[in-house]
PDB file of C-alpha atoms in Angstrom:
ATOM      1  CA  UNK A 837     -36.838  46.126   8.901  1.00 37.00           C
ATOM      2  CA  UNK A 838     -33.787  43.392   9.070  1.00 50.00           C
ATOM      3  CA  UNK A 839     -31.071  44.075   6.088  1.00 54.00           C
ATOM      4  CA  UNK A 840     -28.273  41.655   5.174  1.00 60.00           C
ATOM      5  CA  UNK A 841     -25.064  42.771   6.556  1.00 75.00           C
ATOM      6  CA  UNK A 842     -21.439  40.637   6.506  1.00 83.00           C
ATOM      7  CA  UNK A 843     -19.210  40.464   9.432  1.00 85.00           C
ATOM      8  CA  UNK A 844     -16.449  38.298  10.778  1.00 88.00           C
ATOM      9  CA  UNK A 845     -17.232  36.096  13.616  1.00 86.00           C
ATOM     10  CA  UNK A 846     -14.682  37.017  15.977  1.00 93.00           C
ATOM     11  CA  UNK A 847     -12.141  40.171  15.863  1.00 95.00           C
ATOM     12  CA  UNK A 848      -9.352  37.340  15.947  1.00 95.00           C
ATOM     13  CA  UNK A 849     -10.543  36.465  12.752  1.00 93.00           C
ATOM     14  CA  UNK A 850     -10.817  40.429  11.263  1.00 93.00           C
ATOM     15  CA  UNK A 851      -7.354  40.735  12.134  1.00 95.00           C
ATOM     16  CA  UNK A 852      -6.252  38.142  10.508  1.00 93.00           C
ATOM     17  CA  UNK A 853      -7.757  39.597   7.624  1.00 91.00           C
ATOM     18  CA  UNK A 854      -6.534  42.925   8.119  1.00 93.00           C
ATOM     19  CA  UNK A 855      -2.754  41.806   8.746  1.00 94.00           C
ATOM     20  CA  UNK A 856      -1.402  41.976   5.040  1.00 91.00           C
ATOM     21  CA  UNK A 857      -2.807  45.769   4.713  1.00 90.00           C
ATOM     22  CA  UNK A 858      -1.924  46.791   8.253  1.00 92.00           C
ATOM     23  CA  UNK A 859       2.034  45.267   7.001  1.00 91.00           C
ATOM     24  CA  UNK A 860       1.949  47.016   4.079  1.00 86.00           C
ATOM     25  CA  UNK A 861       1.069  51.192   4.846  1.00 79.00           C
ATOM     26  CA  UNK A 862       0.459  52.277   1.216  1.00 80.00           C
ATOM     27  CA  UNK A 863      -2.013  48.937   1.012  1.00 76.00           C
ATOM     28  CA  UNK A 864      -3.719  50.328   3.815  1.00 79.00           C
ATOM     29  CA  UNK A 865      -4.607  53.865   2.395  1.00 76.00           C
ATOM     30  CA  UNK A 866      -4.814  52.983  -1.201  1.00 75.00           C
ATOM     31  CA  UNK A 867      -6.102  49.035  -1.009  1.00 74.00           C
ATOM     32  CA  UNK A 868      -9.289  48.367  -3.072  1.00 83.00           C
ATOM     33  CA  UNK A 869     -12.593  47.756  -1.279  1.00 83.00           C
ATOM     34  CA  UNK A 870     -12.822  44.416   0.464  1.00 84.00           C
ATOM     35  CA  UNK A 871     -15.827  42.102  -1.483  1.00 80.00           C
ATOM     36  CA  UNK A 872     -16.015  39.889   1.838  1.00 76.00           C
ATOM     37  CA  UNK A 873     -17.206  43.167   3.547  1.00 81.00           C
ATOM     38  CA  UNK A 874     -19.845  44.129   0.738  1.00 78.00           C
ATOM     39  CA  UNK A 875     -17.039  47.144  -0.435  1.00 83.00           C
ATOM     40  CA  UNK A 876     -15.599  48.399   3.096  1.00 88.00           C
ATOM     41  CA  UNK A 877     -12.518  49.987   2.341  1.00 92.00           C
ATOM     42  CA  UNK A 878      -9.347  48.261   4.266  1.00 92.00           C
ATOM     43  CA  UNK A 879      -8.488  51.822   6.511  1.00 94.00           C
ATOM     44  CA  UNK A 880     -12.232  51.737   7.218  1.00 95.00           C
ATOM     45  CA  UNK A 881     -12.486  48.098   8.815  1.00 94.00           C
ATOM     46  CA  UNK A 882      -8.931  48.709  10.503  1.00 96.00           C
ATOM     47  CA  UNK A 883     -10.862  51.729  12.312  1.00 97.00           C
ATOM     48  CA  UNK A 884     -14.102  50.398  12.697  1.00 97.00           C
ATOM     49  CA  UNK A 885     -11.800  47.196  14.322  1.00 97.00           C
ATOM     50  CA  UNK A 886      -9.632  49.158  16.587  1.00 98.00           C
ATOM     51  CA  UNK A 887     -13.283  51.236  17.837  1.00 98.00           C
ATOM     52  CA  UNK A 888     -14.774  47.582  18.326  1.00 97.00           C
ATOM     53  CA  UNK A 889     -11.580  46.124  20.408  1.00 97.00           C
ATOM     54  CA  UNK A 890     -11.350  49.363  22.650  1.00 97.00           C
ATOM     55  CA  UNK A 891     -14.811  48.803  23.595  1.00 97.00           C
ATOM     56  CA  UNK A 892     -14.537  45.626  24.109  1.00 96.00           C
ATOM     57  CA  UNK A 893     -11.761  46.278  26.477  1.00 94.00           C
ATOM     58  CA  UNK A 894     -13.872  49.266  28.267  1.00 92.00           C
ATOM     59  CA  UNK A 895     -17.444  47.326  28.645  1.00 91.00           C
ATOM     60  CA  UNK A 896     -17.035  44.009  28.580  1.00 85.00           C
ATOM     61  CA  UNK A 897     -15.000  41.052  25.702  1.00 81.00           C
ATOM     62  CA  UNK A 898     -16.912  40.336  22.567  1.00 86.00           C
ATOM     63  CA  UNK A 899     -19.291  42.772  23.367  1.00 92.00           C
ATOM     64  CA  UNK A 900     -18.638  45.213  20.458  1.00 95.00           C
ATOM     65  CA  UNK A 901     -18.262  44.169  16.448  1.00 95.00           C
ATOM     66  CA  UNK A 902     -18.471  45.317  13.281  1.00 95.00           C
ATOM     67  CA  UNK A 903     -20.135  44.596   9.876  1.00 91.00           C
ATOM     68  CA  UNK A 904     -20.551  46.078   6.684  1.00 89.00           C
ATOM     69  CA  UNK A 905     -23.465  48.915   6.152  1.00 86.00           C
ATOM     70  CA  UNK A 906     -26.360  47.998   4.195  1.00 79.00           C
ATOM     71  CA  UNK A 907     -27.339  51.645   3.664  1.00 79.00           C
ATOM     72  CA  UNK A 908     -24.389  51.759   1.825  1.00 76.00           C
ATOM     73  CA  UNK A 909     -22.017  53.955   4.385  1.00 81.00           C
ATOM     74  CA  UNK A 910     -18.538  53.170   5.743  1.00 93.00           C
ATOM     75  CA  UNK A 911     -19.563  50.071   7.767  1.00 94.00           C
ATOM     76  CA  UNK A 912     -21.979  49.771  11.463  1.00 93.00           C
ATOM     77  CA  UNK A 913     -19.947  49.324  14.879  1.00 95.00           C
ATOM     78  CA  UNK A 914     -22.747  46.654  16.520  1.00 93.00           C
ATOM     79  CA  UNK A 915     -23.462  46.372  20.045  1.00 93.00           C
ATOM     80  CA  UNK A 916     -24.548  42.824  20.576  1.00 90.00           C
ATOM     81  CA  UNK A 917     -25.672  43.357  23.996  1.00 89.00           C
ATOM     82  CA  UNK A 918     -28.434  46.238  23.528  1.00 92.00           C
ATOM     83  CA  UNK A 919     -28.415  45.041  19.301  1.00 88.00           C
ATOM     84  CA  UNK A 920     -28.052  48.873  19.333  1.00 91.00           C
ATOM     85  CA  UNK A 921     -26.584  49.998  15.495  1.00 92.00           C
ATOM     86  CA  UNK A 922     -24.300  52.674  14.947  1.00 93.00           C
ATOM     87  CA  UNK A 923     -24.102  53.427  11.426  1.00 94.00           C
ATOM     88  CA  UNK A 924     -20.199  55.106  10.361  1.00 96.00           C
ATOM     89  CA  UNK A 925     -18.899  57.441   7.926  1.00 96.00           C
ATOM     90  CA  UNK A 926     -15.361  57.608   7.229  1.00 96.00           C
ATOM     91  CA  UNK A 927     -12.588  60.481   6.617  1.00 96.00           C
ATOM     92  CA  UNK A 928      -8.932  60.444   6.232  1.00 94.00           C
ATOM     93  CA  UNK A 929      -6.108  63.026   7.335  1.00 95.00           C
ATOM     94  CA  UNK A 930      -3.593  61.938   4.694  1.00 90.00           C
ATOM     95  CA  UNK A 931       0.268  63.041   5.098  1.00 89.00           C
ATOM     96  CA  UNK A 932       0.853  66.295   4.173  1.00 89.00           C
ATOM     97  CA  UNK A 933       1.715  66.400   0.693  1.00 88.00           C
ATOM     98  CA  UNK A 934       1.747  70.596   0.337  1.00 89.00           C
ATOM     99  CA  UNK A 935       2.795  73.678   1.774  1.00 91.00           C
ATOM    100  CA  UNK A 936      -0.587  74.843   2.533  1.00 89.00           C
ATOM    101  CA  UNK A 937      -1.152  71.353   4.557  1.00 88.00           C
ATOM    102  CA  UNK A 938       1.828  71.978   6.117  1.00 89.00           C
ATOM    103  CA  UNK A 939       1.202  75.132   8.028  1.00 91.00           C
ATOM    104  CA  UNK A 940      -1.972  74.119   9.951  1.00 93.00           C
ATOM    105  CA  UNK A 941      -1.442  71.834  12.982  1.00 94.00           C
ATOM    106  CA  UNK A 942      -2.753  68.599  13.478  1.00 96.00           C
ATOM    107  CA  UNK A 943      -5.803  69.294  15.413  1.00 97.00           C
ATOM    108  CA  UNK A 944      -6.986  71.644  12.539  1.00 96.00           C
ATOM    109  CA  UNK A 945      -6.378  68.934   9.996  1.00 97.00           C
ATOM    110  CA  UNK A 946      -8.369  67.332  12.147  1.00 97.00           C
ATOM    111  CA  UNK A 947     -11.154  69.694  12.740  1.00 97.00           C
ATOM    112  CA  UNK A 948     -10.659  70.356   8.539  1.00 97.00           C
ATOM    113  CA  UNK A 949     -11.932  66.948   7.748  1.00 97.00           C
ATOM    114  CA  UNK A 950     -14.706  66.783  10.328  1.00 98.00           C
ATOM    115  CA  UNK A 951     -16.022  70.220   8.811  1.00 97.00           C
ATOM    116  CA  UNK A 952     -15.725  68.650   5.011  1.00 97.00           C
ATOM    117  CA  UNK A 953     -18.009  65.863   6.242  1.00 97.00           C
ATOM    118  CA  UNK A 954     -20.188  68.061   8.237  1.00 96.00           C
ATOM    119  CA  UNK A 955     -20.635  70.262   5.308  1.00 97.00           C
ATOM    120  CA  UNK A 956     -22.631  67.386   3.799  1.00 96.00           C
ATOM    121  CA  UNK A 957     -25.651  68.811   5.729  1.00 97.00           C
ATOM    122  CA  UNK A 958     -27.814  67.078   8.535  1.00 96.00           C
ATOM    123  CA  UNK A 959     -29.681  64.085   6.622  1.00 95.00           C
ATOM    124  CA  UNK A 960     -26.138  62.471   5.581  1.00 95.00           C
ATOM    125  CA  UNK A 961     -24.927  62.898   9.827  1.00 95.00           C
ATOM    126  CA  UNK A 962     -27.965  62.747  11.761  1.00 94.00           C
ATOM    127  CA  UNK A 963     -26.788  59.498  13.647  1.00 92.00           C
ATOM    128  CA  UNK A 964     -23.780  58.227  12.202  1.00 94.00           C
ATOM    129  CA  UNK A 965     -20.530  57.982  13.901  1.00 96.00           C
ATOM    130  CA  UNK A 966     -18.119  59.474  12.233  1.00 97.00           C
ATOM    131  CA  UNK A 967     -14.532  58.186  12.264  1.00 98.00           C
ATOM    132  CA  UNK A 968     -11.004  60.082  11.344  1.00 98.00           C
ATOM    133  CA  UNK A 969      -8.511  58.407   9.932  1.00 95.00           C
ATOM    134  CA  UNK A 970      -5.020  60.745  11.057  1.00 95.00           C
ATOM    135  CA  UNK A 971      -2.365  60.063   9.071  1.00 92.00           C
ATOM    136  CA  UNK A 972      -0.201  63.002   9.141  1.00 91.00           C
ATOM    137  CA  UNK A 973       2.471  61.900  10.421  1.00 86.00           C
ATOM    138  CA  UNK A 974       4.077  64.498  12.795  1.00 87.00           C
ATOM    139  CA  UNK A 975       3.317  62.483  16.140  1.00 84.00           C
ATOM    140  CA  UNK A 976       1.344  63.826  19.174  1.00 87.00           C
ATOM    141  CA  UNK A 977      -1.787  65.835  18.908  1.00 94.00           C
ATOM    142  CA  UNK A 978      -4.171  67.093  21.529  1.00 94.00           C
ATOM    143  CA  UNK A 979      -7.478  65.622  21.819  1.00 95.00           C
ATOM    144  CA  UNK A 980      -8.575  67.520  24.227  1.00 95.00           C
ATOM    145  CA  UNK A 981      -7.897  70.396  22.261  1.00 94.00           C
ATOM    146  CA  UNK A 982     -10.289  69.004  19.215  1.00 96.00           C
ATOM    147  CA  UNK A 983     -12.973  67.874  21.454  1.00 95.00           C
ATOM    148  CA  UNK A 984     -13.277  71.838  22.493  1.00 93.00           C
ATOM    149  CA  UNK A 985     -13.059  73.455  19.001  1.00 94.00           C
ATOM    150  CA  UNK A 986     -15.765  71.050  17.622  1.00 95.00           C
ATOM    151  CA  UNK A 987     -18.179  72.818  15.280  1.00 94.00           C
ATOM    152  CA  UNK A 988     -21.739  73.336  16.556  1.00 92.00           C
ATOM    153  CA  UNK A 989     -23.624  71.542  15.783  1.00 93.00           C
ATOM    154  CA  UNK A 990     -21.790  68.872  15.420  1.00 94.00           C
ATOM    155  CA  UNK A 991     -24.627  66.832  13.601  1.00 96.00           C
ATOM    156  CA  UNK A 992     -22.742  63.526  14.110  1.00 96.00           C
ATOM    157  CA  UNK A 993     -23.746  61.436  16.992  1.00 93.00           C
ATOM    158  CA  UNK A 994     -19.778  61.193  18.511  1.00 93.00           C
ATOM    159  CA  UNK A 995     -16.007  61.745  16.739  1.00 97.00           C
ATOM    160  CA  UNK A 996     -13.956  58.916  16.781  1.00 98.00           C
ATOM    161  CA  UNK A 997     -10.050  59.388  15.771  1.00 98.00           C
ATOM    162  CA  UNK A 998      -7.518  56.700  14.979  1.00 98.00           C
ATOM    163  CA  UNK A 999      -3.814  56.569  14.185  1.00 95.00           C
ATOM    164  CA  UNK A1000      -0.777  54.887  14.149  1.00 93.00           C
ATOM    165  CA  UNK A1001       1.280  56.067  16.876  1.00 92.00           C
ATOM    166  CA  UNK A1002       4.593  54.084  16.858  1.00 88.00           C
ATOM    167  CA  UNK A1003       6.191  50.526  15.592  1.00 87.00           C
ATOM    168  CA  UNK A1004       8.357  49.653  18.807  1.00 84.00           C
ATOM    169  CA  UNK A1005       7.275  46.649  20.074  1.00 85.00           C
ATOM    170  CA  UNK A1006       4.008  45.794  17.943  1.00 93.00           C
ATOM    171  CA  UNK A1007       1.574  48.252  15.988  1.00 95.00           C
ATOM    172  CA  UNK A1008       0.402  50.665  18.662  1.00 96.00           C
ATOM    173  CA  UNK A1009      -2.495  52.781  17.869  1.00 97.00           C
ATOM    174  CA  UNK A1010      -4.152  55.559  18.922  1.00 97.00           C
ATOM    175  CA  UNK A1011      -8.184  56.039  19.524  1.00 98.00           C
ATOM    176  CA  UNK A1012      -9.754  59.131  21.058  1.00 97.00           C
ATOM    177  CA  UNK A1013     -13.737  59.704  21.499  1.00 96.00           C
ATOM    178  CA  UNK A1014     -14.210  63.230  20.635  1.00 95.00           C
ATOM    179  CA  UNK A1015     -17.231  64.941  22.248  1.00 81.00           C
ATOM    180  CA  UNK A1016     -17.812  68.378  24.212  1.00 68.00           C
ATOM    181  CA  UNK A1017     -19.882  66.762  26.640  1.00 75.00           C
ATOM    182  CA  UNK A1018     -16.771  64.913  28.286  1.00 70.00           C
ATOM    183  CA  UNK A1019     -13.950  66.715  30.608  1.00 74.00           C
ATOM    184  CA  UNK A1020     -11.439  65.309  28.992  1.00 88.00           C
ATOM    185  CA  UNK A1021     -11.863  63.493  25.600  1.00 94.00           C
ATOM    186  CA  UNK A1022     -11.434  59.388  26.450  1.00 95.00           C
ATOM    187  CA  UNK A1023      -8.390  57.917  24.711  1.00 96.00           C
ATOM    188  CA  UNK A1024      -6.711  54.685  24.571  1.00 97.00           C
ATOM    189  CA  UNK A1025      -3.453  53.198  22.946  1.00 97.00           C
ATOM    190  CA  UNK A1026      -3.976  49.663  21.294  1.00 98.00           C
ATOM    191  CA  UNK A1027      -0.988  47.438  20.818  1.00 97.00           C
ATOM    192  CA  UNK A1028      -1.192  44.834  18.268  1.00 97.00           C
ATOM    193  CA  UNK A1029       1.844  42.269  18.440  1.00 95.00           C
ATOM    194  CA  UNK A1030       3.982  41.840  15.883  1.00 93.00           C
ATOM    195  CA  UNK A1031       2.798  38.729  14.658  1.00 93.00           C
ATOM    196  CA  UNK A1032      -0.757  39.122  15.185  1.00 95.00           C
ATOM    197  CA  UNK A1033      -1.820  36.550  17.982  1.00 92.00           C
ATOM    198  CA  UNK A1034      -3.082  39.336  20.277  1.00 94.00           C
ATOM    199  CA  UNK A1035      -3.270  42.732  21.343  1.00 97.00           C
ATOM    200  CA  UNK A1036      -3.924  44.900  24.785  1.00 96.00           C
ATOM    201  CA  UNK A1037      -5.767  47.968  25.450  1.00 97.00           C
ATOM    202  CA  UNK A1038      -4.726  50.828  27.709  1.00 96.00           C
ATOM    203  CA  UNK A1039      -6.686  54.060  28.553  1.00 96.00           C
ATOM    204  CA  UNK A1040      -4.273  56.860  28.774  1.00 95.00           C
ATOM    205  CA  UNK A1041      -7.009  59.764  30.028  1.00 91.00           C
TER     206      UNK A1041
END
Protein backbone atom coordinates (compact mmCIF):
# COMPACT_ATOMS: atom_id res chain seq x y z
CA UNK A 1 0.00 0.00 0.00
CA UNK A 2 1.58 3.57 -1.25
CA UNK A 3 1.10 6.44 1.63
CA UNK A 4 1.74 10.15 1.05
CA UNK A 5 4.98 11.16 2.45
CA UNK A 6 6.84 14.91 1.99
CA UNK A 7 10.44 15.25 1.29
CA UNK A 8 12.83 17.77 -0.13
CA UNK A 9 14.16 17.16 -3.51
CA UNK A 10 17.70 17.37 -2.95
CA UNK A 11 19.71 17.46 0.57
CA UNK A 12 21.05 20.94 -0.81
CA UNK A 13 17.72 22.03 -0.47
CA UNK A 14 17.06 20.32 3.36
CA UNK A 15 19.93 22.19 4.42
CA UNK A 16 18.94 25.12 3.43
CA UNK A 17 16.04 24.57 5.41
CA UNK A 18 17.72 23.36 8.33
CA UNK A 19 20.37 26.35 8.45
CA UNK A 20 18.40 28.87 10.76
CA UNK A 21 17.90 25.94 13.52
CA UNK A 22 21.32 24.39 13.04
CA UNK A 23 22.58 28.57 13.75
CA UNK A 24 20.57 28.87 16.49
CA UNK A 25 21.30 25.60 19.25
CA UNK A 26 18.32 26.20 21.58
CA UNK A 27 16.07 26.41 18.08
CA UNK A 28 17.39 23.18 17.34
CA UNK A 29 16.33 21.24 20.57
CA UNK A 30 13.30 23.21 21.43
CA UNK A 31 12.00 24.40 17.66
CA UNK A 32 8.33 23.47 16.95
CA UNK A 33 7.55 20.68 14.47
CA UNK A 34 8.19 21.58 10.86
CA UNK A 35 4.45 21.63 8.82
CA UNK A 36 6.52 21.23 5.42
CA UNK A 37 7.62 17.81 6.90
CA UNK A 38 3.99 16.69 8.05
CA UNK A 39 5.33 17.52 12.03
CA UNK A 40 9.13 16.25 11.94
CA UNK A 41 10.73 17.87 14.66
CA UNK A 42 13.90 20.18 13.48
CA UNK A 43 16.73 17.80 15.66
CA UNK A 44 14.93 14.90 13.95
CA UNK A 45 15.40 16.02 10.16
CA UNK A 46 19.00 17.41 11.13
CA UNK A 47 19.68 13.57 12.09
CA UNK A 48 17.75 11.86 9.69
CA UNK A 49 19.90 14.51 7.14
CA UNK A 50 23.30 13.93 8.46
CA UNK A 51 22.33 9.66 8.31
CA UNK A 52 21.18 10.41 4.58
CA UNK A 53 24.52 12.52 3.55
CA UNK A 54 26.91 9.88 5.25
CA UNK A 55 25.39 7.33 3.15
CA UNK A 56 25.43 9.05 0.41
CA UNK A 57 29.08 9.57 0.83
CA UNK A 58 29.63 5.63 1.71
CA UNK A 59 27.38 4.03 -1.30
CA UNK A 60 27.04 6.18 -3.83
CA UNK A 61 25.61 10.54 -4.22
CA UNK A 62 21.91 11.00 -4.03
CA UNK A 63 21.44 7.63 -3.24
CA UNK A 64 20.02 8.05 0.31
CA UNK A 65 17.01 10.70 1.43
CA UNK A 66 14.64 11.35 3.75
CA UNK A 67 10.88 12.11 4.14
CA UNK A 68 8.42 12.44 6.67
CA UNK A 69 6.67 9.07 8.21
CA UNK A 70 3.22 8.43 7.35
CA UNK A 71 2.80 5.97 10.23
CA UNK A 72 3.25 8.80 12.20
CA UNK A 73 7.04 8.10 13.65
CA UNK A 74 10.12 10.36 13.60
CA UNK A 75 10.52 10.44 9.78
CA UNK A 76 11.80 7.24 7.00
CA UNK A 77 15.61 7.38 5.77
CA UNK A 78 14.68 6.15 1.86
CA UNK A 79 16.89 4.21 -0.24
CA UNK A 80 16.04 5.18 -3.76
CA UNK A 81 18.05 2.55 -5.28
CA UNK A 82 16.45 -0.77 -3.68
CA UNK A 83 13.02 1.81 -2.71
CA UNK A 84 13.90 -0.06 0.53
CA UNK A 85 12.06 2.07 3.72
CA UNK A 86 13.50 2.44 6.96
CA UNK A 87 11.05 3.75 9.26
CA UNK A 88 12.94 6.04 12.48
CA UNK A 89 12.26 6.76 15.96
CA UNK A 90 13.96 9.46 17.65
CA UNK A 91 15.68 10.09 21.25
CA UNK A 92 17.66 12.85 22.67
CA UNK A 93 20.68 12.90 25.27
CA UNK A 94 20.04 16.46 26.47
CA UNK A 95 22.93 18.37 28.53
CA UNK A 96 23.12 17.40 31.82
CA UNK A 97 21.01 19.51 33.80
CA UNK A 98 21.45 17.38 37.40
CA UNK A 99 23.70 15.76 39.63
CA UNK A 100 22.37 12.40 39.05
CA UNK A 101 23.00 13.02 35.07
CA UNK A 102 26.15 14.06 35.91
CA UNK A 103 27.74 11.02 37.39
CA UNK A 104 27.07 8.49 34.57
CA UNK A 105 29.35 8.76 31.50
CA UNK A 106 28.38 9.40 28.17
CA UNK A 107 28.08 6.01 26.79
CA UNK A 108 25.53 5.18 29.61
CA UNK A 109 23.52 8.25 28.78
CA UNK A 110 23.66 6.77 25.79
CA UNK A 111 22.77 3.24 26.47
CA UNK A 112 19.97 5.12 29.11
CA UNK A 113 18.02 6.47 26.24
CA UNK A 114 18.24 3.45 23.96
CA UNK A 115 16.82 1.31 27.00
CA UNK A 116 13.84 4.10 27.57
CA UNK A 117 12.91 3.49 23.93
CA UNK A 118 13.44 -0.16 24.05
CA UNK A 119 11.28 -0.37 27.03
CA UNK A 120 8.41 0.51 24.68
CA UNK A 121 8.24 -3.27 23.90
CA UNK A 122 8.76 -5.09 20.44
CA UNK A 123 5.65 -3.88 18.22
CA UNK A 124 6.79 -0.04 18.62
CA UNK A 125 10.86 -1.34 17.44
CA UNK A 126 10.43 -4.26 15.37
CA UNK A 127 12.08 -2.49 12.26
CA UNK A 128 12.63 0.97 12.94
CA UNK A 129 15.91 2.62 13.09
CA UNK A 130 16.38 4.24 15.92
CA UNK A 131 18.42 7.45 16.11
CA UNK A 132 20.22 9.29 19.31
CA UNK A 133 20.42 12.60 19.46
CA UNK A 134 23.83 13.25 22.07
CA UNK A 135 23.85 16.38 23.36
CA UNK A 136 25.73 16.24 26.48
CA UNK A 137 28.19 18.15 25.93
CA UNK A 138 31.44 16.76 27.52
CA UNK A 139 33.19 15.84 24.08
CA UNK A 140 34.51 12.34 23.09
CA UNK A 141 32.69 9.16 23.76
CA UNK A 142 33.42 5.61 22.76
CA UNK A 143 31.34 3.98 20.27
CA UNK A 144 32.82 1.07 20.33
CA UNK A 145 32.21 0.84 23.82
CA UNK A 146 28.16 1.31 23.24
CA UNK A 147 28.02 -0.95 20.35
CA UNK A 148 29.27 -3.83 23.01
CA UNK A 149 27.00 -2.99 26.01
CA UNK A 150 23.87 -2.94 23.73
CA UNK A 151 20.86 -4.55 25.40
CA UNK A 152 19.71 -7.91 24.00
CA UNK A 153 17.65 -7.89 22.23
CA UNK A 154 18.08 -4.97 20.85
CA UNK A 155 14.59 -5.01 19.03
CA UNK A 156 15.61 -2.09 16.75
CA UNK A 157 16.85 -2.94 13.37
CA UNK A 158 20.44 -0.71 13.87
CA UNK A 159 21.52 2.43 16.45
CA UNK A 160 22.36 5.41 14.83
CA UNK A 161 24.09 8.35 17.05
CA UNK A 162 24.62 11.96 16.10
CA UNK A 163 26.29 14.99 17.65
CA UNK A 164 27.88 18.06 17.35
CA UNK A 165 31.44 17.62 17.79
CA UNK A 166 33.16 21.05 17.33
CA UNK A 167 32.60 24.71 15.56
CA UNK A 168 36.27 25.26 14.13
CA UNK A 169 36.07 25.59 10.72
CA UNK A 170 32.27 24.73 9.86
CA UNK A 171 29.66 22.55 11.91
CA UNK A 172 31.38 19.19 12.25
CA UNK A 173 29.31 16.35 13.33
CA UNK A 174 29.55 13.18 14.53
CA UNK A 175 27.58 9.81 13.24
CA UNK A 176 28.28 6.31 14.52
CA UNK A 177 26.24 3.01 13.39
CA UNK A 178 25.86 1.11 16.50
CA UNK A 179 25.50 -2.68 16.10
CA UNK A 180 27.20 -5.87 17.81
CA UNK A 181 27.51 -7.52 14.65
CA UNK A 182 30.40 -5.06 13.47
CA UNK A 183 34.23 -5.13 14.87
CA UNK A 184 34.32 -1.86 15.34
CA UNK A 185 31.16 0.38 15.26
CA UNK A 186 31.41 2.56 11.67
CA UNK A 187 31.73 6.29 12.32
CA UNK A 188 32.14 9.32 10.34
CA UNK A 189 32.67 13.16 11.00
CA UNK A 190 30.51 15.49 8.69
CA UNK A 191 31.63 19.03 8.13
CA UNK A 192 29.13 21.47 7.11
CA UNK A 193 30.73 24.94 5.99
CA UNK A 194 30.03 27.83 7.56
CA UNK A 195 27.84 29.27 5.17
CA UNK A 196 26.10 26.33 4.00
CA UNK A 197 27.16 25.74 0.25
CA UNK A 198 28.59 22.28 1.03
CA UNK A 199 29.85 19.79 3.25
CA UNK A 200 32.43 16.58 3.22
CA UNK A 201 32.30 13.30 4.77
CA UNK A 202 35.14 11.43 6.44
CA UNK A 203 35.10 7.89 8.01
CA UNK A 204 37.23 7.93 11.04
CA UNK A 205 36.96 3.84 11.88
Amino acid sequence: MKHLVVKFKTLEVALKELEPFIRNGKALQSGRPLAQLAGMLPREALANWLICATLNCEYGAGRYCFSSDPTGGDGAIVDTGTDETWMTEHVMVPRIRTKKEAAKDIVDRILGAINLKRSKGIQYASGKQLVVLLDDGRGQWHPNEAAKNLPAPLLFENVWVVGLQHLDDGYCYGISQLSSSYGNAPTWLLTIEKNFSKWRVKRIQ
